[in-house]
mmCIF file of C-alpha atoms and ligand atoms in Angstrom:
data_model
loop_
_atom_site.group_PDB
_atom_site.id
_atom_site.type_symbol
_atom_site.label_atom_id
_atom_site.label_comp_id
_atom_site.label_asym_id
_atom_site.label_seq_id
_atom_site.Cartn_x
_atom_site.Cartn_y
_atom_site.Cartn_z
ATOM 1 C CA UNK A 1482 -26.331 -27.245 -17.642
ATOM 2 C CA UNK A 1483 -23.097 -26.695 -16.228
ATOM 3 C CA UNK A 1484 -21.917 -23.181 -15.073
ATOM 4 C CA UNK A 1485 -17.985 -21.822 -15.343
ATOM 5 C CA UNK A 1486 -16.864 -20.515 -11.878
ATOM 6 C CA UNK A 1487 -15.842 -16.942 -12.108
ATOM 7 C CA UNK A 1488 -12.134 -16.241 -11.463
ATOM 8 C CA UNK A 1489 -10.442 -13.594 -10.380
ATOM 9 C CA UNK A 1490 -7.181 -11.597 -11.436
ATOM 10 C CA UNK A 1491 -5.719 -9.379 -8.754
ATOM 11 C CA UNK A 1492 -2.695 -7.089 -8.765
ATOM 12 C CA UNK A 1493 -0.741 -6.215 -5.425
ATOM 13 C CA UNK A 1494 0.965 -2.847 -4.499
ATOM 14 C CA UNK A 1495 4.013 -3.765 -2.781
ATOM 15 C CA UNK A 1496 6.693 -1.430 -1.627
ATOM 16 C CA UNK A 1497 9.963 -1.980 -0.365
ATOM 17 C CA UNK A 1498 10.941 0.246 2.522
ATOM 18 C CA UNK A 1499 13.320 1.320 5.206
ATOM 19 C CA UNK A 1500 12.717 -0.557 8.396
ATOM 20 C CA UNK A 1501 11.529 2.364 11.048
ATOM 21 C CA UNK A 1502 11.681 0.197 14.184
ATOM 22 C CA UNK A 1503 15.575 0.291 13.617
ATOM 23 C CA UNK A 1504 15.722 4.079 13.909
ATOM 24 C CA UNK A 1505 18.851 4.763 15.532
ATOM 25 C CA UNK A 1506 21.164 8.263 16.035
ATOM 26 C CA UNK A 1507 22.703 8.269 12.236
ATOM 27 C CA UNK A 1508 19.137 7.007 10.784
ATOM 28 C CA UNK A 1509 17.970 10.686 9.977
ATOM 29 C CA UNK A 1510 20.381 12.937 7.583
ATOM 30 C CA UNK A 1511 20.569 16.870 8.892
ATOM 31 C CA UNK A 1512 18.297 17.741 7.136
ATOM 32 C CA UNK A 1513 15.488 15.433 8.548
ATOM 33 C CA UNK A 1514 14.907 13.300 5.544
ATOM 34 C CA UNK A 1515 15.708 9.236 6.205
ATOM 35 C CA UNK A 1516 19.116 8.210 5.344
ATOM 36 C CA UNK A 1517 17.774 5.113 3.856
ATOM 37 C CA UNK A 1518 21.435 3.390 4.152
ATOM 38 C CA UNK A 1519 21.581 3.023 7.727
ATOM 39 C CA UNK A 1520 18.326 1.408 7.942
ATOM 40 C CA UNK A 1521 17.452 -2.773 6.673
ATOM 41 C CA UNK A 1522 15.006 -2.547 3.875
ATOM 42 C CA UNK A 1523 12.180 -4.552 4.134
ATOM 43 C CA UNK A 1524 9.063 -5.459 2.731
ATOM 44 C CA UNK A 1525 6.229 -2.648 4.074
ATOM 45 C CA UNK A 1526 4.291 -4.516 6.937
ATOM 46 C CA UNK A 1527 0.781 -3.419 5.909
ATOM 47 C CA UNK A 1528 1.656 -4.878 1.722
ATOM 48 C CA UNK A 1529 1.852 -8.037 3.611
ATOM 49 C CA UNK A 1530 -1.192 -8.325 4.809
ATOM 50 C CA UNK A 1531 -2.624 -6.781 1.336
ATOM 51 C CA UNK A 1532 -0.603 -10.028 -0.344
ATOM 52 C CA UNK A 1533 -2.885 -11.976 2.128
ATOM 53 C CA UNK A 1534 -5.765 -10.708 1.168
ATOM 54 C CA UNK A 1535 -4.944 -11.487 -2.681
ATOM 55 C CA UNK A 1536 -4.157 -14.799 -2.225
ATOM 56 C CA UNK A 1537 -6.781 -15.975 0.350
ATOM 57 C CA UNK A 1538 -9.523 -14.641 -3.280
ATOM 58 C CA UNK A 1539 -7.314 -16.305 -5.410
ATOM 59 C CA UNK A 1540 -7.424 -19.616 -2.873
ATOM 60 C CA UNK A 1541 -11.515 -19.202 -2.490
ATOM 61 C CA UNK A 1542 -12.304 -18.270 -6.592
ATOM 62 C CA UNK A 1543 -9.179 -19.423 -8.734
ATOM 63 C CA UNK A 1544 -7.509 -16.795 -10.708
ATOM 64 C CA UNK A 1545 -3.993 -14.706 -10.590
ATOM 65 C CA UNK A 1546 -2.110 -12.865 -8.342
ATOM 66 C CA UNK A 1547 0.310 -10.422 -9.517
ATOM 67 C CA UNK A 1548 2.960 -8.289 -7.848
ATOM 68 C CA UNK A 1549 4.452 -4.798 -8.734
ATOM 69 C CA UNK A 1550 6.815 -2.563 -6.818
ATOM 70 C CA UNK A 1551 7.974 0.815 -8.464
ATOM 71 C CA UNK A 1552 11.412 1.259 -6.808
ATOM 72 C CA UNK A 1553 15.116 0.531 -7.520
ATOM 73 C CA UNK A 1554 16.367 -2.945 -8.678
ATOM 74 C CA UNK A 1555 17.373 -3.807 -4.758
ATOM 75 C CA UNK A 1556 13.189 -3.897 -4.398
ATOM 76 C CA UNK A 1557 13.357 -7.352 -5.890
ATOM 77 C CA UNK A 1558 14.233 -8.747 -2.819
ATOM 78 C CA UNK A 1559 10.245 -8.067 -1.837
ATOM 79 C CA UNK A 1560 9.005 -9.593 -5.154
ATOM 80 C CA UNK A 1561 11.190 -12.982 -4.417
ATOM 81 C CA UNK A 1562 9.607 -12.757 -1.024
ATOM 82 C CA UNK A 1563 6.169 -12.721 -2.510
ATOM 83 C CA UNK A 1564 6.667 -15.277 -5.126
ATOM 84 C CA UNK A 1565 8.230 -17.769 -1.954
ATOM 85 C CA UNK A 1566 4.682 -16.595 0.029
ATOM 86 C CA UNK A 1567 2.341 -17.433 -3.627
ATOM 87 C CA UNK A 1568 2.258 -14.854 -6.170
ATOM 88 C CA UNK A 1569 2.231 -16.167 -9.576
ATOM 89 C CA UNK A 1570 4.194 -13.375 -11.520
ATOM 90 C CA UNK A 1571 6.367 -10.331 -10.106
ATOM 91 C CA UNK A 1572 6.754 -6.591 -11.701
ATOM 92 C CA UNK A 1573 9.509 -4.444 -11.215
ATOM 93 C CA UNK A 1574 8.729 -0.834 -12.518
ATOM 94 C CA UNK A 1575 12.015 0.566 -12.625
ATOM 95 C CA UNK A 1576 13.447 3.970 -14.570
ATOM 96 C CA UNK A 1577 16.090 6.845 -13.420
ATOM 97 C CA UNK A 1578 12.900 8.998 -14.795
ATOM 98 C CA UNK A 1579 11.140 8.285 -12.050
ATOM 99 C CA UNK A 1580 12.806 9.482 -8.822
ATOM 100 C CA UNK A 1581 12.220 12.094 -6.869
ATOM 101 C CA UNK A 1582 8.229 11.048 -7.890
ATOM 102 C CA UNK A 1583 5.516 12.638 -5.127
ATOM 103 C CA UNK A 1584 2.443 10.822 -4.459
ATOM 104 C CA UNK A 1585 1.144 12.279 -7.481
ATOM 105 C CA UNK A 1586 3.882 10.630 -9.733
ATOM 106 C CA UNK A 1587 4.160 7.303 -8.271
ATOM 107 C CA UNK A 1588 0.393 6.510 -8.086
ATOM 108 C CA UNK A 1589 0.352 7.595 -11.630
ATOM 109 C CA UNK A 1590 2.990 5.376 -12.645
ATOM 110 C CA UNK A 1591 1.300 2.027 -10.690
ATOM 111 C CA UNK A 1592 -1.962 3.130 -12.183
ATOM 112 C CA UNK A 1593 0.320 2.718 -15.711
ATOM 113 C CA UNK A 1594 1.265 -0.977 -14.563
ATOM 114 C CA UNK A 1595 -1.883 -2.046 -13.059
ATOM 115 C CA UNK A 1596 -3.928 -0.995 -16.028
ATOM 116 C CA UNK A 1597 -1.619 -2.964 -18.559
ATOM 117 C CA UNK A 1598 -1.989 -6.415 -15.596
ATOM 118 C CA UNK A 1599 -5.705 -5.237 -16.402
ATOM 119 C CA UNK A 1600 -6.922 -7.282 -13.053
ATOM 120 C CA UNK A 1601 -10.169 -7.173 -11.299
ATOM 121 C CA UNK A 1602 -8.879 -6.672 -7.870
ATOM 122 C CA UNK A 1603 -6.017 -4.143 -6.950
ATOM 123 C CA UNK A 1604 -4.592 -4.630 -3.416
ATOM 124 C CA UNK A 1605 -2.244 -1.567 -1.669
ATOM 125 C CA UNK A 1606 -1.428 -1.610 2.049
ATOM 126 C CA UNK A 1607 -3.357 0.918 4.236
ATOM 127 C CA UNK A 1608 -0.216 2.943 4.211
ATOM 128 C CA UNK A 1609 3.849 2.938 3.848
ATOM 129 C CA UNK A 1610 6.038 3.494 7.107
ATOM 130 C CA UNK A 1611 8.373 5.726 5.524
ATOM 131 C CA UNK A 1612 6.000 8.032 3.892
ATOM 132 C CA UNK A 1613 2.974 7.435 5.749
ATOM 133 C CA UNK A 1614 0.626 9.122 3.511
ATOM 134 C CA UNK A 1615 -2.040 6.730 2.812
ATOM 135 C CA UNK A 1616 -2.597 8.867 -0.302
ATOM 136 C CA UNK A 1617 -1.281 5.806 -3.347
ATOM 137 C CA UNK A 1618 -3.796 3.702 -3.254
ATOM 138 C CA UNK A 1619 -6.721 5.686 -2.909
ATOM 139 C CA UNK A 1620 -5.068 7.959 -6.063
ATOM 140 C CA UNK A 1621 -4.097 4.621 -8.319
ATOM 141 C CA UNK A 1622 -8.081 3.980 -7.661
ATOM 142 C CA UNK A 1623 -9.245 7.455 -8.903
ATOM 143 C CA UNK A 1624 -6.795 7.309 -12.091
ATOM 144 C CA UNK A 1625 -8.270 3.906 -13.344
ATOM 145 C CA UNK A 1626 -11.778 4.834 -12.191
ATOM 146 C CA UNK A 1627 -12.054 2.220 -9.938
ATOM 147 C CA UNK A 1628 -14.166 1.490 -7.139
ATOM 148 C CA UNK A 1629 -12.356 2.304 -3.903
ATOM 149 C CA UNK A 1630 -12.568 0.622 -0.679
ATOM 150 C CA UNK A 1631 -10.070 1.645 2.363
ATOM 151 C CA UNK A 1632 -9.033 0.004 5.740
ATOM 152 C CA UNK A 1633 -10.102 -3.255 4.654
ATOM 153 C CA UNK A 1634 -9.874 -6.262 7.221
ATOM 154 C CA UNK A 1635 -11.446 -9.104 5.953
ATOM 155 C CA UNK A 1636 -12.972 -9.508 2.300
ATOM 156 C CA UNK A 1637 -14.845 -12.176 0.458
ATOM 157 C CA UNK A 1638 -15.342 -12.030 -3.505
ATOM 158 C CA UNK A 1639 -18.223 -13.611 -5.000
ATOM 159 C CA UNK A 1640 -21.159 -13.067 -8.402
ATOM 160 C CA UNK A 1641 -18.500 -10.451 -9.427
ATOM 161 C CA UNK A 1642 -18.616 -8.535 -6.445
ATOM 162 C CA UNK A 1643 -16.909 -7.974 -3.316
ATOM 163 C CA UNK A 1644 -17.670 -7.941 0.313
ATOM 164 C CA UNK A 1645 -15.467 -5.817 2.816
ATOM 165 C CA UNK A 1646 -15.350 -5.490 6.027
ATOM 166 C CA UNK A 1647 -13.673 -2.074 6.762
ATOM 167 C CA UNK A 1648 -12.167 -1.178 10.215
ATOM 168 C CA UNK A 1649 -13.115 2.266 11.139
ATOM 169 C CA UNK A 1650 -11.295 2.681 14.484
ATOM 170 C CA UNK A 1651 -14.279 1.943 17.195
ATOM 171 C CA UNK A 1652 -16.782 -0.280 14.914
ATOM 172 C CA UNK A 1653 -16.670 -2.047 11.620
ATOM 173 C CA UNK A 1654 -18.471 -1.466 8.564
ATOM 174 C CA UNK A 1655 -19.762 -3.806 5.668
ATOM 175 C CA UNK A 1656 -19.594 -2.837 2.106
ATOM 176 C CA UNK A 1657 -20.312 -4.291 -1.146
ATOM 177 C CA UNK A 1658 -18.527 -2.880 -4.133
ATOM 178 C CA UNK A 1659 -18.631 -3.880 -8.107
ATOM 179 C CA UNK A 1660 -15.468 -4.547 -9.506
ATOM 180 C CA UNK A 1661 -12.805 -3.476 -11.040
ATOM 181 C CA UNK A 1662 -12.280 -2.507 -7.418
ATOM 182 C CA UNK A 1663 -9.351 -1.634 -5.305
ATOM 183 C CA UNK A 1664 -8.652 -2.272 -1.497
ATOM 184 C CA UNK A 1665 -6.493 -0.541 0.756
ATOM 185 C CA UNK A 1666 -5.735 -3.054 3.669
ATOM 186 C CA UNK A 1667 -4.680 -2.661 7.659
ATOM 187 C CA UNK A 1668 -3.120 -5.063 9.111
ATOM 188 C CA UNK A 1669 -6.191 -6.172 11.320
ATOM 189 C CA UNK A 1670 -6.514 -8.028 8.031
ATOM 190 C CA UNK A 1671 -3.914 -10.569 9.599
ATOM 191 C CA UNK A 1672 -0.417 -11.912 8.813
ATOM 192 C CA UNK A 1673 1.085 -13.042 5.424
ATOM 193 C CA UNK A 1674 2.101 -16.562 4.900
ATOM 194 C CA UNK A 1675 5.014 -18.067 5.183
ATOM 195 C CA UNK A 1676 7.424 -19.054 2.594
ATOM 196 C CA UNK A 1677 6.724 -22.281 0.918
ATOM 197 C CA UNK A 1678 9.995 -24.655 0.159
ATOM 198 C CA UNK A 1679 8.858 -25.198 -3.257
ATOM 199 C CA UNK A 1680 8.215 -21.701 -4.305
ATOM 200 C CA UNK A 1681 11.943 -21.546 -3.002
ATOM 201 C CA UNK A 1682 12.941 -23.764 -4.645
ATOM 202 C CA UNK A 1683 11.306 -22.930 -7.774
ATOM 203 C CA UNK A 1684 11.809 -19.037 -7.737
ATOM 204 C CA UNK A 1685 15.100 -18.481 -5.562
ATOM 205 C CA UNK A 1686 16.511 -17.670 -9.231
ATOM 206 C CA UNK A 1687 13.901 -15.840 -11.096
ATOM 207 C CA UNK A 1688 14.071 -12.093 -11.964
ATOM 208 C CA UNK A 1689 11.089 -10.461 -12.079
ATOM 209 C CA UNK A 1690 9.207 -8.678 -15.188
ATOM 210 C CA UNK A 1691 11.133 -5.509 -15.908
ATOM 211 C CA UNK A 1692 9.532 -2.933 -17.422
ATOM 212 C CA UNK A 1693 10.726 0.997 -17.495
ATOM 213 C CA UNK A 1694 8.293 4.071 -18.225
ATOM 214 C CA UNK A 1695 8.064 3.751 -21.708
ATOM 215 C CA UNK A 1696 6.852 -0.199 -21.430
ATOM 216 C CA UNK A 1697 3.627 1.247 -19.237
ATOM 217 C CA UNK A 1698 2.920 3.988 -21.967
ATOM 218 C CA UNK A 1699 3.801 6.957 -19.102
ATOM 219 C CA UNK A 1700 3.787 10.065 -19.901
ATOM 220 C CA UNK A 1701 6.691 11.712 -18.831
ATOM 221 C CA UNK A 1702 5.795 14.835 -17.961
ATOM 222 C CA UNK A 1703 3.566 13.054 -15.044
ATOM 223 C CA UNK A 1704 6.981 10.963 -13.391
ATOM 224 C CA UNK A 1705 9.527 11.864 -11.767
ATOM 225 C CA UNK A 1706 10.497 15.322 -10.358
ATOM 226 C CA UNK A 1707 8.177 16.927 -13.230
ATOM 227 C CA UNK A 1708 5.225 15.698 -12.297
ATOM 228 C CA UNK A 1709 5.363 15.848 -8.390
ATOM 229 C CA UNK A 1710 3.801 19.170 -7.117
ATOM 230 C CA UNK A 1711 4.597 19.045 -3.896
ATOM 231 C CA UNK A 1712 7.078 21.082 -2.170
ATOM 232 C CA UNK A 1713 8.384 20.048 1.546
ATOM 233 C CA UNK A 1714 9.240 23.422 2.651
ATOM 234 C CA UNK A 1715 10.893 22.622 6.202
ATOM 235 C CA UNK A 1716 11.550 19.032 8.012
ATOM 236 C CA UNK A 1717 10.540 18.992 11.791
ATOM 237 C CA UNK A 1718 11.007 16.492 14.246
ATOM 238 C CA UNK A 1719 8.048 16.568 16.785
ATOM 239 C CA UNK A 1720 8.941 15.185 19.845
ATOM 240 C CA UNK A 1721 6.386 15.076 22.578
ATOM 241 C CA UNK A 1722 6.588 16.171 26.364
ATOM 242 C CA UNK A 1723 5.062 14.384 29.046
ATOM 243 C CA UNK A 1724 3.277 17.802 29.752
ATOM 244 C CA UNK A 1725 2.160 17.740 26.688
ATOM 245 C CA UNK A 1726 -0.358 14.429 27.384
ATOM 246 C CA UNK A 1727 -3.383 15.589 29.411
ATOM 247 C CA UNK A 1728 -6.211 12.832 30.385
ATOM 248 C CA UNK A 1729 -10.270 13.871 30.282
ATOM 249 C CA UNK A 1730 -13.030 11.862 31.621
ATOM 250 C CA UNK A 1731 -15.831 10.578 29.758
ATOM 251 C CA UNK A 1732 -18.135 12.432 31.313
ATOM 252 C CA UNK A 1733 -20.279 15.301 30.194
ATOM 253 C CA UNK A 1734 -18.307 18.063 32.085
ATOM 254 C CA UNK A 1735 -14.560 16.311 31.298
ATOM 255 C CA UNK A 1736 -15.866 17.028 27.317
ATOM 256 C CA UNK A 1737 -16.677 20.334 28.091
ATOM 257 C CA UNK A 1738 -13.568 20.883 29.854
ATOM 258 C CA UNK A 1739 -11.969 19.106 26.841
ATOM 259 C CA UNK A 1740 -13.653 21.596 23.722
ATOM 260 C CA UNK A 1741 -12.652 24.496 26.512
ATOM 261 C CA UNK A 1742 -8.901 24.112 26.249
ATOM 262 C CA UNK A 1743 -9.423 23.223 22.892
ATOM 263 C CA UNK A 1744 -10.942 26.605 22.321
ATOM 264 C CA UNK A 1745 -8.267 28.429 24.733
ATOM 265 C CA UNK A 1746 -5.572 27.445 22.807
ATOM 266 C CA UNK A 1747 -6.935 27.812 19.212
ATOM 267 C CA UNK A 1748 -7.221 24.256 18.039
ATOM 268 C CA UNK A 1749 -10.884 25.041 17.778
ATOM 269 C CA UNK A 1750 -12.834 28.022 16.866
HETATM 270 C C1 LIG B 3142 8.798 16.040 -3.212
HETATM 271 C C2 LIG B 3142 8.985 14.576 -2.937
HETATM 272 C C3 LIG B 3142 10.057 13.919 -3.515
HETATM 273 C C4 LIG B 3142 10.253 12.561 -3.262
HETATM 274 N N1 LIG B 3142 11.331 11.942 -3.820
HETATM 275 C C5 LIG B 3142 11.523 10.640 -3.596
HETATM 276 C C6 LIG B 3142 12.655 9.965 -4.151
HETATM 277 O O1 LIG B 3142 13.450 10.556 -4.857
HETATM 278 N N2 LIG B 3142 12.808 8.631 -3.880
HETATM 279 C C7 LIG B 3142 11.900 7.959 -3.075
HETATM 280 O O2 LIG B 3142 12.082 6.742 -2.861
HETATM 281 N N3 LIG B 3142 10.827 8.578 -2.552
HETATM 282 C C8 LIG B 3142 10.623 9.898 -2.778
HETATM 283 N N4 LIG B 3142 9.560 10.515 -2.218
HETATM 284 C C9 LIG B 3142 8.625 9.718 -1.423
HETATM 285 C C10 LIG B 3142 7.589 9.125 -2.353
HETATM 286 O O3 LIG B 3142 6.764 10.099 -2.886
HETATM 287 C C11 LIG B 3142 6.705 8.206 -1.561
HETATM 288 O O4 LIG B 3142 7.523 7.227 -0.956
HETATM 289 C C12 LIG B 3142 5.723 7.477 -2.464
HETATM 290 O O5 LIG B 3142 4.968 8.389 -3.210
HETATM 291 C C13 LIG B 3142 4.762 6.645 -1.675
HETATM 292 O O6 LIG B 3142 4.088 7.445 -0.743
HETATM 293 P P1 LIG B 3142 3.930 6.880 0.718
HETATM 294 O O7 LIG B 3142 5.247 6.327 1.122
HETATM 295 O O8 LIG B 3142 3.304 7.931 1.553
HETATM 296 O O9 LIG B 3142 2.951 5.661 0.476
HETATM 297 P P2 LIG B 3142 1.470 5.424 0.987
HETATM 298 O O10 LIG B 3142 0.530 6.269 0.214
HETATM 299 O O11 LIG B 3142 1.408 5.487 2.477
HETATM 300 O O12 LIG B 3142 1.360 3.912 0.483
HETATM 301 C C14 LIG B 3142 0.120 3.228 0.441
HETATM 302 C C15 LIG B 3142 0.306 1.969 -0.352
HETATM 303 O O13 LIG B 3142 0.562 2.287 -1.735
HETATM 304 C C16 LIG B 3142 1.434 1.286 -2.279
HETATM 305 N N5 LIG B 3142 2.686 1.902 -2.695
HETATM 306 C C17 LIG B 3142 3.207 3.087 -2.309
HETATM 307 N N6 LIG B 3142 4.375 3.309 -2.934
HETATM 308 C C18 LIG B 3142 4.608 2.231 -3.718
HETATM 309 C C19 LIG B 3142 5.656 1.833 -4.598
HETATM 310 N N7 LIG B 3142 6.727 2.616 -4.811
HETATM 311 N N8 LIG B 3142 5.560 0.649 -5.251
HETATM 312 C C20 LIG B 3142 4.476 -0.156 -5.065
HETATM 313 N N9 LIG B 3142 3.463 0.165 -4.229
HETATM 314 C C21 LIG B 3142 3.529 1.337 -3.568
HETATM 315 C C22 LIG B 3142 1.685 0.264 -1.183
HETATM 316 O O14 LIG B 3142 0.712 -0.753 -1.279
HETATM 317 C C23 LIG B 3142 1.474 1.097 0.087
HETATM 318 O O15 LIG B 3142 1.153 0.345 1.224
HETATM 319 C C24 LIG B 3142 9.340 11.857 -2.445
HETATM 320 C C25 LIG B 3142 8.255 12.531 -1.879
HETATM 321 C C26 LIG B 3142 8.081 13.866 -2.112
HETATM 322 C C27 LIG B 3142 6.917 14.548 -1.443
#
């Protein structure tokens, strides 16, 4: 008797951001936030790799890979992008409501668009280089009850469930998860594709899917400035002294010398 393959559906985070190599003397405002003008946009290096990983499943089992960015109609430039690299359909989530969103607000919104893609796999980058919280995947997870696997470098999908290889800084570690799944991924995962000429060809004048809040059924006393709790109460640039790097053997006695000024100074205890 002859078996259907599984396929698989998978949805990518991708986020469009300003490019913090560039940082140069008018790149910060006075008031330490990013003046996103004097910086390129570009397409955030770790939602590359997370692309990758989408389309190396959907190149193994068949299936879909979709795109979505919540941001302002310039972040179309990262769906093209995508769509040149292999995704098969691009989202732009895109409403006035939604600025000024926290973590809070903007995984809720994605969690709005991913549930309506309703995909098996869910793909974010490890983290964003302009806010560098690492908190929008793991929440988009937890709001569509989703299993939840972070720092993901390699990945193989198979019997309807995954296999992960997670990077956790001086070893990896092998998971299997059920799915509906999502994956947060480093970029030990490796590099995204290149564009191909046909997709060029093909999508160099496509706009993507447009939807606002009221197409993902938001609630809109979660988006936007009214459902972000957090408060930045001061802006600080950190900038670190040479006296402030101090080496420690790995011996016995350099770790106890180590917890000591750890202790002396009040980091610990
Ligand atoms: C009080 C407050 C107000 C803010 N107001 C604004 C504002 O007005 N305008 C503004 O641009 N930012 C604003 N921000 C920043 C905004 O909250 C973050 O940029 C956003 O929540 C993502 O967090 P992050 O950058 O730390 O992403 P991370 O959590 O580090 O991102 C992890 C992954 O989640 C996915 N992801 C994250 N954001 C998006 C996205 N937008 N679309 C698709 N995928 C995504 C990507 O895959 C990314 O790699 C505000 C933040 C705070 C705290």
């Amino acid at each position: 008797m002859e078996t259907t393959r599984r396929t698989y559906n998978s949805v990518v985070c991708v986020k469009q951001v300003p490019d913090t190599n560039q940082i140069t003397g008018d790149a910060m405002k006075p008031d330490g936030t990013i003046n996103r003008a004097a910086l390129p946009a570009i397409f955030n290096p770790e939602d590359r790799c997370a692309l990758e990983a989408a389309l190396a499943v959907r190149d193994a089992c068949g299936g879909t890979v979709s795109v979505v960015t919540m941001g302002l109609p310039s972040a179309a430039a990262i769906l093209h992008e995508s769509l040149f690299c292999g995704a098969d359909a691009a989202y732009l989530v895109t409403d006035r409501r939604a600025a000024a969103s926290d973590t809070l607000a903007t995984s809720y919104i994605l969690s709005r668009a991913v549930a309506k893609l309703n995909p098996d796999l869910v793909f974010c980058g490890r983290q964003a280089i302009d806010g560098d919280t690492a908190q929008v995947g793991p929440q988009i997870a937890e709001k569509l009850g989703f299993a939840l696997v972070t720092y993901v470098q390699a990945l193989e999908v198979r019997d309807g469930f995954a296999f992960a290889t997670r990077n956790i800084g001086d070893g990896t570690e092998k998971v299997r998860t059920s799915l509906p799944a999502l994956f947060t991924v480093s970029a030990a995962f490796g590099e995204l594709r290149p564009f191909n000429a046909r997709r060029i060809m093909k999508y160099k004048a496509s706009e993507p899917i447009v939807w606002n809040l009221d197409d993902i059924g938001a609630d809109i006393s979660r988006c936007g400035k009214a459902g972000s709790p957090t408060n930045v109460a001061k802006v600080q640039s950190v900038i670190l002294a040479g006296g402030d790097y101090r080496a420690f053997e790995p011996t016995e006695a350099g770790v106890r010398e180590l917890v000591g000024s750890l202790v002396k100074d009040h980091t610990l205890g």
